[in-house]
Coordinates of C-alpha atoms in Angstrom, one line a residue:
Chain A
X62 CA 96.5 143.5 97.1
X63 CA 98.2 144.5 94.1
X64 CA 100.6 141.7 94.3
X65 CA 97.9 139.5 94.5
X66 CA 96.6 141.1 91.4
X67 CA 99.4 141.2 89.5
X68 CA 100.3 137.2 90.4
X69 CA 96.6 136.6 88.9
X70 CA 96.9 138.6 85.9
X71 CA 100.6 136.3 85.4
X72 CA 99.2 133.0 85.9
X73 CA 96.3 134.0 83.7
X74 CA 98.7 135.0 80.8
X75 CA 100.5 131.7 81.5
X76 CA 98.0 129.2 81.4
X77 CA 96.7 129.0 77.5
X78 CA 100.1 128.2 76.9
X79 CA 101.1 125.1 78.4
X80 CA 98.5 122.0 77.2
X81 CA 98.8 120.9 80.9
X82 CA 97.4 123.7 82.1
X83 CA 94.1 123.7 80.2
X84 CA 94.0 119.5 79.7
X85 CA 91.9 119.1 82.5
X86 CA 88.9 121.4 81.4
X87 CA 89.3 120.0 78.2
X88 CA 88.8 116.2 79.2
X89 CA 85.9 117.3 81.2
X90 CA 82.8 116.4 79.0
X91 CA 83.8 112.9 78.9
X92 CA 84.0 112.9 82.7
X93 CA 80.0 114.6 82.9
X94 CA 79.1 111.9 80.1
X95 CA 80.3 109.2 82.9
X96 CA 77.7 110.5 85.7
X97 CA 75.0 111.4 83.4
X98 CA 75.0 108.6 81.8
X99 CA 74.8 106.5 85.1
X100 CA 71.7 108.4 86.4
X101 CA 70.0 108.1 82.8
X102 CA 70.3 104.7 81.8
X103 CA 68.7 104.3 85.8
X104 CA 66.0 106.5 85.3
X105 CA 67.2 108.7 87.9
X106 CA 66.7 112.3 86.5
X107 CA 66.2 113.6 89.7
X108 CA 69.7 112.8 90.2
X109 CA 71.1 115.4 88.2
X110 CA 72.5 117.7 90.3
X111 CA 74.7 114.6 91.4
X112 CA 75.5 113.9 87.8
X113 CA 76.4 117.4 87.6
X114 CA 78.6 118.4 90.8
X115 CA 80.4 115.6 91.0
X116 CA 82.1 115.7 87.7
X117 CA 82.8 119.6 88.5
X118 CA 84.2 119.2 91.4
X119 CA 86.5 116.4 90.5
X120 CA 88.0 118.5 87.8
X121 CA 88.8 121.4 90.1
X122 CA 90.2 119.7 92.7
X123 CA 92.5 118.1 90.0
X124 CA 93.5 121.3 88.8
X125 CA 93.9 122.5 92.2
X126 CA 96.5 119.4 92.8
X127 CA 98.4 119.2 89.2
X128 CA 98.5 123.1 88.3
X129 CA 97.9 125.1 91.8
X130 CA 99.9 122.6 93.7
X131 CA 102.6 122.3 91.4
X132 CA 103.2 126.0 90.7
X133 CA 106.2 126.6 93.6
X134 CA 108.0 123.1 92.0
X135 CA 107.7 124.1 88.6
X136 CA 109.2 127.8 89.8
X137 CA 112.2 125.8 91.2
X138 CA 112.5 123.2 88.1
X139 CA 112.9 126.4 86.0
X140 CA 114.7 128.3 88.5
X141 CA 112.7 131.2 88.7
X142 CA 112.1 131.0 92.2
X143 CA 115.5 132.6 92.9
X144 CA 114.5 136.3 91.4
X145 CA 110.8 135.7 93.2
X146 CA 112.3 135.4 96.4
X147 CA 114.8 138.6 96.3
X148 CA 112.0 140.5 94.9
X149 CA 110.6 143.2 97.9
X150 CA 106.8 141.4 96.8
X151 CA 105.7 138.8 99.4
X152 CA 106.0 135.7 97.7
X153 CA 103.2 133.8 99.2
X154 CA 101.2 136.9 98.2
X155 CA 101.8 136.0 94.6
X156 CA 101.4 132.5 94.8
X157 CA 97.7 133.6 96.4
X158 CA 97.4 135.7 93.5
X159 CA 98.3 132.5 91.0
X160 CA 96.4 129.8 92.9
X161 CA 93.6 132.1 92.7
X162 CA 93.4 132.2 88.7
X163 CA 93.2 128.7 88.2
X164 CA 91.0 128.3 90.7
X165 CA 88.8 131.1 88.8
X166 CA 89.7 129.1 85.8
X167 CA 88.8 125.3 87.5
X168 CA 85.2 126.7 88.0
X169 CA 84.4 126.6 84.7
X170 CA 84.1 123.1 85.1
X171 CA 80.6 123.0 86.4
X172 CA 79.4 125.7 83.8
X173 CA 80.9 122.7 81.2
X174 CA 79.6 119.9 83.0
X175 CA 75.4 122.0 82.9
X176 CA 76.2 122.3 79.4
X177 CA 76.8 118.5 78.7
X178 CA 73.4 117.4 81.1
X179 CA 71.4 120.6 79.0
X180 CA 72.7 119.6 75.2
X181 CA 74.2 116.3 75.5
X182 CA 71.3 114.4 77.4
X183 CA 68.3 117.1 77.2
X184 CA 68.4 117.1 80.9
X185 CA 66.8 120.6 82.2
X186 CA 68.6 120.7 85.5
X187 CA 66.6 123.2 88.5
X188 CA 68.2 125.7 90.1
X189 CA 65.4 126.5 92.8
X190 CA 68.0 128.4 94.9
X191 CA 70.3 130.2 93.0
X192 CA 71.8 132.6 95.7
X193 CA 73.0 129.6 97.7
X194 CA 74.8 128.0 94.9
X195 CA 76.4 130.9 93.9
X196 CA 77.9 131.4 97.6
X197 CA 78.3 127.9 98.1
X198 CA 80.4 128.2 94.4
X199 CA 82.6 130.8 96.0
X200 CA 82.9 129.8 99.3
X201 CA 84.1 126.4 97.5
X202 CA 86.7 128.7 95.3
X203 CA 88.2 130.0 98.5
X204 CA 88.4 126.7 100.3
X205 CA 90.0 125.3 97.4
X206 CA 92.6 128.1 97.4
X207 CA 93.7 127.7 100.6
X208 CA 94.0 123.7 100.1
X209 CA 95.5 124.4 97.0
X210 CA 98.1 126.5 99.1
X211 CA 98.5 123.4 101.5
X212 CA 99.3 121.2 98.9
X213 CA 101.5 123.1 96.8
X214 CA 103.9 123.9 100.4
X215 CA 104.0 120.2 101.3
X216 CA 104.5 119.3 97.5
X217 CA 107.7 121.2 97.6
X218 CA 108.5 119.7 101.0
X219 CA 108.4 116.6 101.0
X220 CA 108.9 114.4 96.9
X221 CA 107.7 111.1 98.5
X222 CA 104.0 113.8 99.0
X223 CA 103.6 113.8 95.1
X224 CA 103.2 109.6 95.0
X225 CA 100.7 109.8 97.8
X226 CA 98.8 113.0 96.8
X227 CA 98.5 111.7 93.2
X228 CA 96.7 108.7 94.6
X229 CA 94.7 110.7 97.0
X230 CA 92.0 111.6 94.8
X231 CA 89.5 109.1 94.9
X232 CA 89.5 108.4 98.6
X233 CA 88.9 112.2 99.1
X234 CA 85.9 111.9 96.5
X235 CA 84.6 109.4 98.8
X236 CA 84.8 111.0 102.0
X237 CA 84.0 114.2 100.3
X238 CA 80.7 112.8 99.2
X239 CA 81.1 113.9 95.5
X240 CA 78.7 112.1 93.6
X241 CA 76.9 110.2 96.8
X242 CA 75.8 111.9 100.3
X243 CA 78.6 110.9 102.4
X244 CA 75.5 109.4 105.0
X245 CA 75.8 106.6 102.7
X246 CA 79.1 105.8 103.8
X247 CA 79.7 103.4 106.8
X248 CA 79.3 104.7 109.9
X249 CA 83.1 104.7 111.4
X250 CA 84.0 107.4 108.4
X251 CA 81.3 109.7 109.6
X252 CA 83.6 112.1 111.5
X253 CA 86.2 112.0 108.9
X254 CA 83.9 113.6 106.6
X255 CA 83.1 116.7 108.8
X256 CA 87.3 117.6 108.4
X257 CA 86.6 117.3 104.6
X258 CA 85.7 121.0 103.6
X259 CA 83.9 118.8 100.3
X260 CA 81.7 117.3 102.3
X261 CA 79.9 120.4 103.1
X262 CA 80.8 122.4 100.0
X263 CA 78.8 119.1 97.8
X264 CA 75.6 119.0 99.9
X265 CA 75.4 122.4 100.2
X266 CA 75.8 123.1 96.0
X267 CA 72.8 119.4 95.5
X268 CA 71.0 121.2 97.9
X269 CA 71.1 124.2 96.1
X270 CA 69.7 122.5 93.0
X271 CA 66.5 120.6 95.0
X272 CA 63.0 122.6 95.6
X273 CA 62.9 121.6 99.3
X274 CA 64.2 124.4 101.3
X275 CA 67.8 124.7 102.4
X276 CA 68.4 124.8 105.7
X277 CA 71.4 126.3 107.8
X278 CA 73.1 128.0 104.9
X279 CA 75.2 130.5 107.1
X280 CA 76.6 127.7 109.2
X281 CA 77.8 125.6 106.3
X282 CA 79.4 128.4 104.3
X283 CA 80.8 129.3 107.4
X284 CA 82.1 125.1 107.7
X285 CA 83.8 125.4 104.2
X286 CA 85.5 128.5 104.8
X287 CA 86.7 127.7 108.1
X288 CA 88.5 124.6 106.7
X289 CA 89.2 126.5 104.0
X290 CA 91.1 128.8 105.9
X291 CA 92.4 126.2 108.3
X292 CA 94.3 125.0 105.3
X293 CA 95.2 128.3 104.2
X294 CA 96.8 128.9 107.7
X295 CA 99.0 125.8 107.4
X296 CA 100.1 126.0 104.1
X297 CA 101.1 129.6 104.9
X298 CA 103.0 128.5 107.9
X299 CA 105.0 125.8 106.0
X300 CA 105.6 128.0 102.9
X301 CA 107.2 129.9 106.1
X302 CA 109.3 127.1 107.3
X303 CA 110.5 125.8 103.7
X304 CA 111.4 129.0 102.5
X305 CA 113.6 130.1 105.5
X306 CA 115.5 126.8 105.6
X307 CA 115.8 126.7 101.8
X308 CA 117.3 130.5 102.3
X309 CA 119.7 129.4 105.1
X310 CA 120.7 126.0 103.5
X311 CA 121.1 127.8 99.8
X312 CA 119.1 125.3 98.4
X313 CA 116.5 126.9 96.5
X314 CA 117.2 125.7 93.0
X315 CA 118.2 122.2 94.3
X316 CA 116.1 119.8 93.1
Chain B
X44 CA 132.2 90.5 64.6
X45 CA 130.6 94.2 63.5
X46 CA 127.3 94.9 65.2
X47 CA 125.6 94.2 62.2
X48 CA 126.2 90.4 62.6
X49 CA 125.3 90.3 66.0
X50 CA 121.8 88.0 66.2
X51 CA 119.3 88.6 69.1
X52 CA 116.6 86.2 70.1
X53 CA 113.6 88.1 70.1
X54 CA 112.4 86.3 73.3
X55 CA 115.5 86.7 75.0
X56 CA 115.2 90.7 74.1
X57 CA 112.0 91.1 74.9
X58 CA 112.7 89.5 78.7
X59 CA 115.7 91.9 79.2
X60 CA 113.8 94.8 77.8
X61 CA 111.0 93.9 80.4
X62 CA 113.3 93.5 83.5
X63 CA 114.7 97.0 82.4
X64 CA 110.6 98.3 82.9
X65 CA 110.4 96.3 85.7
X66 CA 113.2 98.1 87.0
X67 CA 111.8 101.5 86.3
X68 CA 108.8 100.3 87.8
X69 CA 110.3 99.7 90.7
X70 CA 112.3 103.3 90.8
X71 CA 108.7 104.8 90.7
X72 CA 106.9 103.4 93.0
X73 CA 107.9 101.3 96.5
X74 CA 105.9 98.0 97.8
X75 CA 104.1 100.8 100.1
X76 CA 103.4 103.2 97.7
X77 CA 102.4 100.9 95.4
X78 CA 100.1 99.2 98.2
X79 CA 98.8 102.7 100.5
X80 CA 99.2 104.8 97.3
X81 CA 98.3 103.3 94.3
X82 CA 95.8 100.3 95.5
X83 CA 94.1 102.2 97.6
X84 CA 93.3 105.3 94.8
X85 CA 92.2 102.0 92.6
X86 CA 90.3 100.3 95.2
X87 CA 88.4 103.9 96.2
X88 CA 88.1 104.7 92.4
X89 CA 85.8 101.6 92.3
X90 CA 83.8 101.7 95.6
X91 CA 83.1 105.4 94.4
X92 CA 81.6 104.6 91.1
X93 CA 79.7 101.3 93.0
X94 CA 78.2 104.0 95.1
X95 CA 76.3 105.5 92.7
X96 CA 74.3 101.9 92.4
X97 CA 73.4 102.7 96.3
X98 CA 72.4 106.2 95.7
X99 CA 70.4 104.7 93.0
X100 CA 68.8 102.1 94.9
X101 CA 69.6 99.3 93.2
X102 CA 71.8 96.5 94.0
X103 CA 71.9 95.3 90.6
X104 CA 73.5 98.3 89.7
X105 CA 75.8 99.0 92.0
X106 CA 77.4 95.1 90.9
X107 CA 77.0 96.6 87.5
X108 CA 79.2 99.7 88.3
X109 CA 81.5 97.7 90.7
X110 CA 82.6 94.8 88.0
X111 CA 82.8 97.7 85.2
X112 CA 84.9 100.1 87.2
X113 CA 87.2 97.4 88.8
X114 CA 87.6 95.8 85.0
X115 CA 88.0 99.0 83.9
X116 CA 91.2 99.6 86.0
X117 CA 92.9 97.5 83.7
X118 CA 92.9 100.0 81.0
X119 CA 94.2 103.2 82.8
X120 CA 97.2 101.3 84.0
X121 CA 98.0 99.3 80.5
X122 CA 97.4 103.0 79.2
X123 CA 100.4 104.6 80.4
X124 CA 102.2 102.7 77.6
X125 CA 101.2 106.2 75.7
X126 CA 103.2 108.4 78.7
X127 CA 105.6 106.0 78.6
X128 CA 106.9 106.3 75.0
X129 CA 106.5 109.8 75.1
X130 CA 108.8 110.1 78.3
X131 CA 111.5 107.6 76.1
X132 CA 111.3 110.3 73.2
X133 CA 111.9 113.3 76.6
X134 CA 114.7 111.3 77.7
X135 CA 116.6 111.0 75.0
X136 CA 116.6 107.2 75.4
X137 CA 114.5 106.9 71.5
X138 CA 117.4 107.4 69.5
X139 CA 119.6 105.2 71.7
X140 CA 117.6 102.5 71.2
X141 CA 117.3 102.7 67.4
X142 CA 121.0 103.3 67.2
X143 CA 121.2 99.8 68.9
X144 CA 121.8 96.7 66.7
X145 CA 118.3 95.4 68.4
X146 CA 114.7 95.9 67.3
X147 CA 114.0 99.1 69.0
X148 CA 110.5 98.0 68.7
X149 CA 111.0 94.8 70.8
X150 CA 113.4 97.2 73.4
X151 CA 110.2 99.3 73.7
X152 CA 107.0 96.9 73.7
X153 CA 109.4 94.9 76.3
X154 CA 110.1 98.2 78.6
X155 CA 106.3 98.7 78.8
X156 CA 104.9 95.4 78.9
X157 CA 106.0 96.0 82.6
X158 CA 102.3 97.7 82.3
X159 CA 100.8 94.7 81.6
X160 CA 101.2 92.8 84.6
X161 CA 100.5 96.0 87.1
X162 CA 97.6 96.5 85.1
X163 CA 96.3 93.1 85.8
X164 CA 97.0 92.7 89.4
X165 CA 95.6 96.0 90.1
X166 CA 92.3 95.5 88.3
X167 CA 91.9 91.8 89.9
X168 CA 92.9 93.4 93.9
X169 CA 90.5 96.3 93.3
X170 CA 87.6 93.9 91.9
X171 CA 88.4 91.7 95.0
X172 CA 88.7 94.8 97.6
X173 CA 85.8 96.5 96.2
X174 CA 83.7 93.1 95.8
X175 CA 84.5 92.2 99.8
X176 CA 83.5 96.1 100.8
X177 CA 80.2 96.2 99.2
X178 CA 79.6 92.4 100.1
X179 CA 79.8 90.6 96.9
X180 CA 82.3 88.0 98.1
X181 CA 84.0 86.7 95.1
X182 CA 85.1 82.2 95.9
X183 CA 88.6 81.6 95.5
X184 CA 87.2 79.5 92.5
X185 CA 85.7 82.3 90.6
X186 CA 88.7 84.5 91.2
X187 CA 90.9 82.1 89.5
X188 CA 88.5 81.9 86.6
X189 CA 88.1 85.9 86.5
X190 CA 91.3 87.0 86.7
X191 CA 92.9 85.2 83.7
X192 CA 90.0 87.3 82.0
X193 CA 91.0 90.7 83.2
X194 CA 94.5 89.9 81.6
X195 CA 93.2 89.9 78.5
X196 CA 91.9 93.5 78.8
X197 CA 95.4 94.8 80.3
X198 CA 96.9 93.3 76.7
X199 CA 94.1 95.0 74.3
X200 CA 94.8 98.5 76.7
X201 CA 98.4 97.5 76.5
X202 CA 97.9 97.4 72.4
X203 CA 95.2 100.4 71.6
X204 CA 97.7 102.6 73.8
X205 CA 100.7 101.4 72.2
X206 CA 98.9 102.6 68.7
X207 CA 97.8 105.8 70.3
X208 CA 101.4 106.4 71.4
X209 CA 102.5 105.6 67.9
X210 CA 100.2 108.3 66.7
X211 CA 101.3 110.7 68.9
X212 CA 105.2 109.9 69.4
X213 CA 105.9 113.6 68.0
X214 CA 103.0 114.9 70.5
X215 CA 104.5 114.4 73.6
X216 CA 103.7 117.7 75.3
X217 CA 100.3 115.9 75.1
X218 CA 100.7 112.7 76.1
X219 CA 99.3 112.6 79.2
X220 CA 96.1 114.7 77.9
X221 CA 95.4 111.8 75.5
X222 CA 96.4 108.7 77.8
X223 CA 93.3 110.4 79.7
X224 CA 91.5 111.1 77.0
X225 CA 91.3 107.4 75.5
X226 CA 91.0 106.1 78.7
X227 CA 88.0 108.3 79.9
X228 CA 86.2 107.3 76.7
X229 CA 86.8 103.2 77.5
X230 CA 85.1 104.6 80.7
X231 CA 82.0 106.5 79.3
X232 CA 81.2 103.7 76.2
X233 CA 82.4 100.3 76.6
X234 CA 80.0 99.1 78.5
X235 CA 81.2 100.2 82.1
X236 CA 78.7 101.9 83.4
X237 CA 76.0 101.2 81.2
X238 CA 75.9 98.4 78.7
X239 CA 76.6 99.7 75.1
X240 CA 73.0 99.5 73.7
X241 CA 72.5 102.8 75.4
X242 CA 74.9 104.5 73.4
X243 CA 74.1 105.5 69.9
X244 CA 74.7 103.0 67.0
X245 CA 77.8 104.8 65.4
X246 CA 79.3 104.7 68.9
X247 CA 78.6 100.6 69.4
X248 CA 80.3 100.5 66.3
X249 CA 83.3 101.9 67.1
X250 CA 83.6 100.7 71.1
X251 CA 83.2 96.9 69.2
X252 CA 87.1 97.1 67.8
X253 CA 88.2 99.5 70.7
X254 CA 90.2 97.3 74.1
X255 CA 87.9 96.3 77.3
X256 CA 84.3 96.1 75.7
X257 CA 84.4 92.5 74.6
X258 CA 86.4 91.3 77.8
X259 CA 84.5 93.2 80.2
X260 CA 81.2 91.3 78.5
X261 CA 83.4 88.0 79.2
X262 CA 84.0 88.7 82.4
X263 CA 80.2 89.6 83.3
X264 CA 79.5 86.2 81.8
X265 CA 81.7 84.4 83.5
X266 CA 80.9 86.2 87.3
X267 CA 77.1 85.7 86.1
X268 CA 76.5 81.8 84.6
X269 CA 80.3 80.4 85.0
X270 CA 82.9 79.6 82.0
X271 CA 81.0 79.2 78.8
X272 CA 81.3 79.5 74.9
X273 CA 80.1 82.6 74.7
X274 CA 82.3 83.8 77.5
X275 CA 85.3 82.6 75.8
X276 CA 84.2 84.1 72.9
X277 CA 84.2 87.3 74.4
X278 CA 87.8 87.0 75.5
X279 CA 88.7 85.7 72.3
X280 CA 87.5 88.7 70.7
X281 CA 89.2 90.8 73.4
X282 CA 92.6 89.5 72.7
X283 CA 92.1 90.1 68.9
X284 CA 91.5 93.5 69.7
X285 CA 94.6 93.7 71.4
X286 CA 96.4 92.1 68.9
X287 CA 95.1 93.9 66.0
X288 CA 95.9 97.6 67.3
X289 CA 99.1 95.9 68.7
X290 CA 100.3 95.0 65.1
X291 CA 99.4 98.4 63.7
X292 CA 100.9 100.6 66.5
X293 CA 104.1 98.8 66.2
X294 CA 104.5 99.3 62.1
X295 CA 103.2 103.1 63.3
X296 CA 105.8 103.2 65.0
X297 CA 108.2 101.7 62.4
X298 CA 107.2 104.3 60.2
X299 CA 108.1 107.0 62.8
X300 CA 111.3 105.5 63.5
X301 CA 112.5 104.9 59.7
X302 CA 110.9 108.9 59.0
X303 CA 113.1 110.3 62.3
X304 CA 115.7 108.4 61.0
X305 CA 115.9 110.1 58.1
X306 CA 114.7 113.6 58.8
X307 CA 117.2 113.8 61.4
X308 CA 114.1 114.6 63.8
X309 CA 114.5 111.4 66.3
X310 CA 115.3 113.6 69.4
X311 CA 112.8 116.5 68.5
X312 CA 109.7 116.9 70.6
X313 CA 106.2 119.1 70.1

């Protein structure tokens, strides 16, 4: 635990000082302006907590992708992943520790993107169920941190990952029904969208911001963290692999 | 013959320069990442935004959204003219091509214009792809009318990005915030995902000399009612945008150049 603590405190210290570390949450308003703006111009206030999630969520999953899922690369670039490895600290204990920090960090997102609806557009967005958001918030937080894990072990692996990640976004928006219930989607995508731990994280936070009641909240924390940890598991595994054969082949600081 | 006597055409620079980007281009993505990578984030990127016109409820809307976003596409790609002389500046390529008896300013517009023409294509595929996914067939006849008009947003991208780059050469740590940054303001004001009227009057005023507001109101007008005057005029305006912030990024630029020159401050970054 304490070297998970101590890679969170790190990355924490590290993060105001490199612009592309903070970028994200910066550019963020304009994003919210975007969705708001959509539902406003259509009359659609009762769309808000659309306006508002999806905008949130995009931003941490991109900070999850550039900054989580780049932080074992950027080690190696700056060869710092030598001393981390001969250190007696598990290294995929600190990278938990890191990943965990900026997804703390990426969180702020929604808190920004409430701020723009509430002063930008007067908008008084409901929060009828408050104790289901905040768990579905953190259950998202740790799904996001063991995808984050995922991605940053097949980011190192593999350089041809980084073209296809980058462009993954938007199609996991879409099957991860960010701004628009995934229902809406044609049927054939359907049981793609159950693997997407999004999917469930997004209805779950709307629902959370709707006066109807919301139903099965154990079962689809339970969903998120699941895949959550289903990612975790992998990433963890491959971090396994990758650093064995980069031990046996000497190749760590090759690029 | 010293360098200084050597004469270069300025069109024949400018193709060589572009076949260099091409090149480049071509070292960064493959046909299949280009197609499954690239396209495919575009096309999504589109259908996403259109989706909110469903969730709406209103079919008007999501055609709204759809021709906005796809348009709009044009401008993120023609935008990475900013990243792009940034990373010349990282490279230490900059002061190569000034020391060169050519108009480094030609060598650089050429190596980006590569932007251009990926920016087009993408935009007209994703309006296309998106178009057939949500139903909104688009007649070989109107796509040869539109996408001449989605060109002229890729050149006014092409030129407000080649100003912002010029205002930021010595910023490049921050390039890519400000690439997004311009871009995602096109997004929110010029008329992409609601017309402009919505917005504030100080903030019609400036999206009116900014890239993609007047060609993305030609190319409504053209999708709506067919080729017209007004239509035309829109473009018109559009390519005077381009143009305009073309001409003033590239003396920018000059400036920077002649200033590095001096300072001896070429190959230092921020």
């Amino acid at each position: 635990m304490r070297t998970v603590a101590a890679g969170f405190r790190f990355q924490l210290g590290l993060m105001p000082r490199n612009p592309s570390n903070w970028m994200i949450l910066a550019a963020m308003p304009l994003q919210a302006v975007v969705f708001l703006s959509i539902i406003t111009y259509a009359g659609r206030e009762d769309l808000v907590g659309h306006a508002i999630i999806a905008p949130g969520v995009m931003a941490i999953w991109t900070m999850a992708l550039f900054i989580s899922g780049e932080i074992i690369t950027q080690d190696r670039e700056y060869g710092t992943l030598e001393p981390l490895i001969i250190t007696p600290a598990r290294l995929p204990l600190i990278l938990l520790g890191r990943i965990g920090a900026v997804t703390l960090l990426s969180m702020l997102a929604i808190a920004e993107s409430w701020a723009v609806a509430y002063f930008g557009f007067g908008l008084r967005p409901s929060l009828p169920h408050p104790e289901v958001f905040v768990a579905a918030v953190v259950a998202t937080a740790l799904a996001m941190a063991g995808t984050a894990t995922m991605l940053s072990a097949i980011l190192v692996h593999s350089r041809a990952a980084r073209v296809y990640s980058n462009s993954l976004s938007y199609p996991l928006f879409l099957l991860g029904g960010v701004a628009v219930p995934v229902t809406l989607l044609p049927a054939w995508t359907q049981p793609v969208t159950h693997g997407v731990f999004l999917s469930w994280s997004t209805e779950l936070l709307r629902a959370s911001m709707t006066p109807m009641p919301v139903t099965s909240v154990p079962l689809r924390l339970m969903m998120i963290l699941l895949l959550g940890g289903v990612s975790l598991a992998v990433g963890l595994m491959l971090f396994h692999v990758i650093l064995r054969r980069l031990r046996s082949t000497g190749s760590v600081s090759a690029q | 013959m010293s360098l200084d006597q050597v004469r270069f055409r300025p069109a024949e620079l400018l193709l060589q320069a572009a076949q260099v980007g091409f090149a480049d281009f071509r070292a960064q993505y493959t046909l299949r990442t280009w197609l499954f990578g690239w396209i495919t984030r575009v096309v999504s990127q589109v259908i996403f935004f259109a989706m909110l016109g469903r969730l709406i409820g209103s079919d008007e809307r999501t055609s709204f959204l759809l021709i906005g976003n796809a348009v709009a596409i044009a401008s993120i790609e023609a935008f990475q003219v900013i990243d792009y002389t940034a990373s010349e500046r990282r490279a230490g390529t900059l002061p190569m091509m000034i020391t060169a008896p050519a108009s480094p300013l030609l060598g650089l517009v050429g190596r980006s214009s590569v932007l251009i023409a990926a920016a087009w294509v993408s935009s007209s595929l994703a309006l296309v792809v998106a178009g057939w996914f949500f139903g909104i067939g688009l007649t070989p006849a109107t796509v040869v009318m539109v996408v001449p008009a989605i060109g002229t947003v890729a050149f006014a991208a092409f030129g407000f990005g080649l100003f912002i780059a010029a205002v930021t050469v010595r910023l490049t740590r921050f390039s890519s915030f400000l690439s997004n940054l311009g871009y995602l303001s096109l997004l929110a004001f010029c008329g992409v995902q609601v017309p402009t009227d919505f917005w504030p009057a100080p903030i019609q005023h400036v999206t009116s000399v900014v890239p993609l507001t007047h060609g993305l109101r030609g190319v409504r007008e053209l999708l709506a009612d067919g080729p017209s005057i007004q239509a035309a005029a829109h473009l018109l305006l559009e390519v005077a945008v381009g143009v305009g912030w073309l001409a003033v990024g590239a003396l920018l630029l000059r400036r920077h150049i002649e200033h590095g020159r001096r300072a001896g401050t070429l190959d230092s970054m921020a």
